[in-house]
Amino acid sequence: MADAGPDNVAQTARNRAKIAVFISGGGTNMAAILYASRLADAAYEIVLVASNMADAGGLELAQLEGIATFVHSHKGHSRANHDAAMEAAAKEAGADYLVLAGYMRILSDEFAQRWQGRILNIHPSLLPKYKGLNTFARAIEAGDSHAGASVHVVTPDLDAGEVLAQARVAIARDDTAETLGARVKLAEHQLYPRSIADYVSRGSDPGHLFARVRELALALPETHERTSHGSPGFRVGSEKTGKYFAYFSDRHHGSGHIALLVKTSGMDELLNLVESQPDTYYKPAFYGASGWVGVILNRPDADWDHIAEWLERSWRSVAPARLTKLIDAADMF
Ligand code: GAR
């Protein structure tokens, strides 16, 4: 087992993702998430429990456990204003992610968009079945063999974002919505903490980051993958005469970064990027000397649209004119 001396503990604490949990009710999921966060090597910590209901049971528990709480009633406020207050509190607490745990408010589209990819929800059904309310009664009524719970990424469409994980719960012949709901809760308490941990760890998981880069790189015309000096790279053109437009670098040469290396226009641009945005860019060993910049992927707010733009730009800079013409023509429509 690794040494858990004070230095290691401090190091681990620094690396934990910070989550704000939004609740409206009893907060049993919040409690499960909280106690999981107190286990050794947990991937996240709760920095705030926020609610739209002053009497939400979970608030008291959070306070008892020394977690900051925030209450802002939705009554008498527009959705946008209420969302803005909740968002401000989460930001103030330093949250990287928002976790909805029985938060019975629909978020405004703008709010969901601003936190795209950084809000999770648990819903008490096996999505895509039974979005919305009364999920247990509907599953029993339909004669389903199983009910369950789903953890999904929140998007502007209700209960429709990518499903990350599900727990199945068998329905007994004499189940009521209450008895079934109680068992689904037990399953939720197992499912949610683990799904959150997996999700927030994605951003530092080289396998996950590489899969995303590869999907974007190989979606560009006439590209293929080839390893160069131990790093996976992507080339445009034929297997014989193709040119590299990107490399994936996993903490090479002690940099600590998992990064995408792409071509800049030259040393001026490279140094300018590194100096003005040191959290996003760095000058990689060896490749930096010929104008390749490292775009850091293992950070909580990595912007994948931006990463896709870099890949396309770098691809353009080495692709033969017959291919760039094609993509220019396609872009016009
Ligand atoms: C949970 O069962 C959760 O799935 C559900 O509210 C309950 C909250 O319980 N969420 C929704 O229905 C969201 N549409 P808790 O307050 O004890 O965690």
Short mmCIF file of C-alpha atoms in Angstrom, two decimals, residues 8 12 26-27 57 65-66 83 106 114-115 140 160 163 172 183 192 210 222 228 267 272 276 279 286 297 307:
data_model
loop_
_atom_site.label_atom_id
_atom_site.label_comp_id
_atom_site.label_asym_id
_atom_site.label_seq_id
_atom_site.Cartn_x
_atom_site.Cartn_y
_atom_site.Cartn_z
CA ASN A 8 0.65 12.36 0.30
CA THR A 12 -4.44 13.86 -2.71
CA GLY A 26 -34.30 14.56 2.47
CA GLY A 27 -30.85 14.47 0.96
CA GLY A 57 -33.55 17.67 5.60
CA GLU A 65 -20.63 17.34 9.02
CA GLY A 66 -18.99 20.74 8.64
CA ASP A 83 -30.41 29.84 -11.06
CA ILE A 106 -35.55 22.39 -13.86
CA ARG A 114 -22.76 27.34 -19.10
CA TRP A 115 -21.94 24.20 -17.08
CA ILE A 140 -45.45 -0.98 -11.89
CA ALA A 160 -31.94 13.31 -21.78
CA VAL A 163 -26.41 8.08 -19.32
CA ALA A 172 -41.91 -7.56 -6.63
CA ARG A 183 -35.33 -0.17 -2.60
CA TYR A 192 -24.31 7.76 -7.37
CA PHE A 210 -6.81 9.62 -25.75
CA GLU A 222 -7.65 11.08 -44.86
CA SER A 228 6.27 8.21 -33.17
CA MET A 267 7.73 30.45 -32.01
CA ASN A 272 2.62 34.08 -26.52
CA SER A 276 -0.79 34.39 -21.60
CA ASP A 279 -3.10 26.76 -17.44
CA PHE A 286 11.74 18.61 -28.26
CA LEU A 297 -6.11 18.04 -21.50
CA ILE A 307 -9.45 21.19 -28.84
#
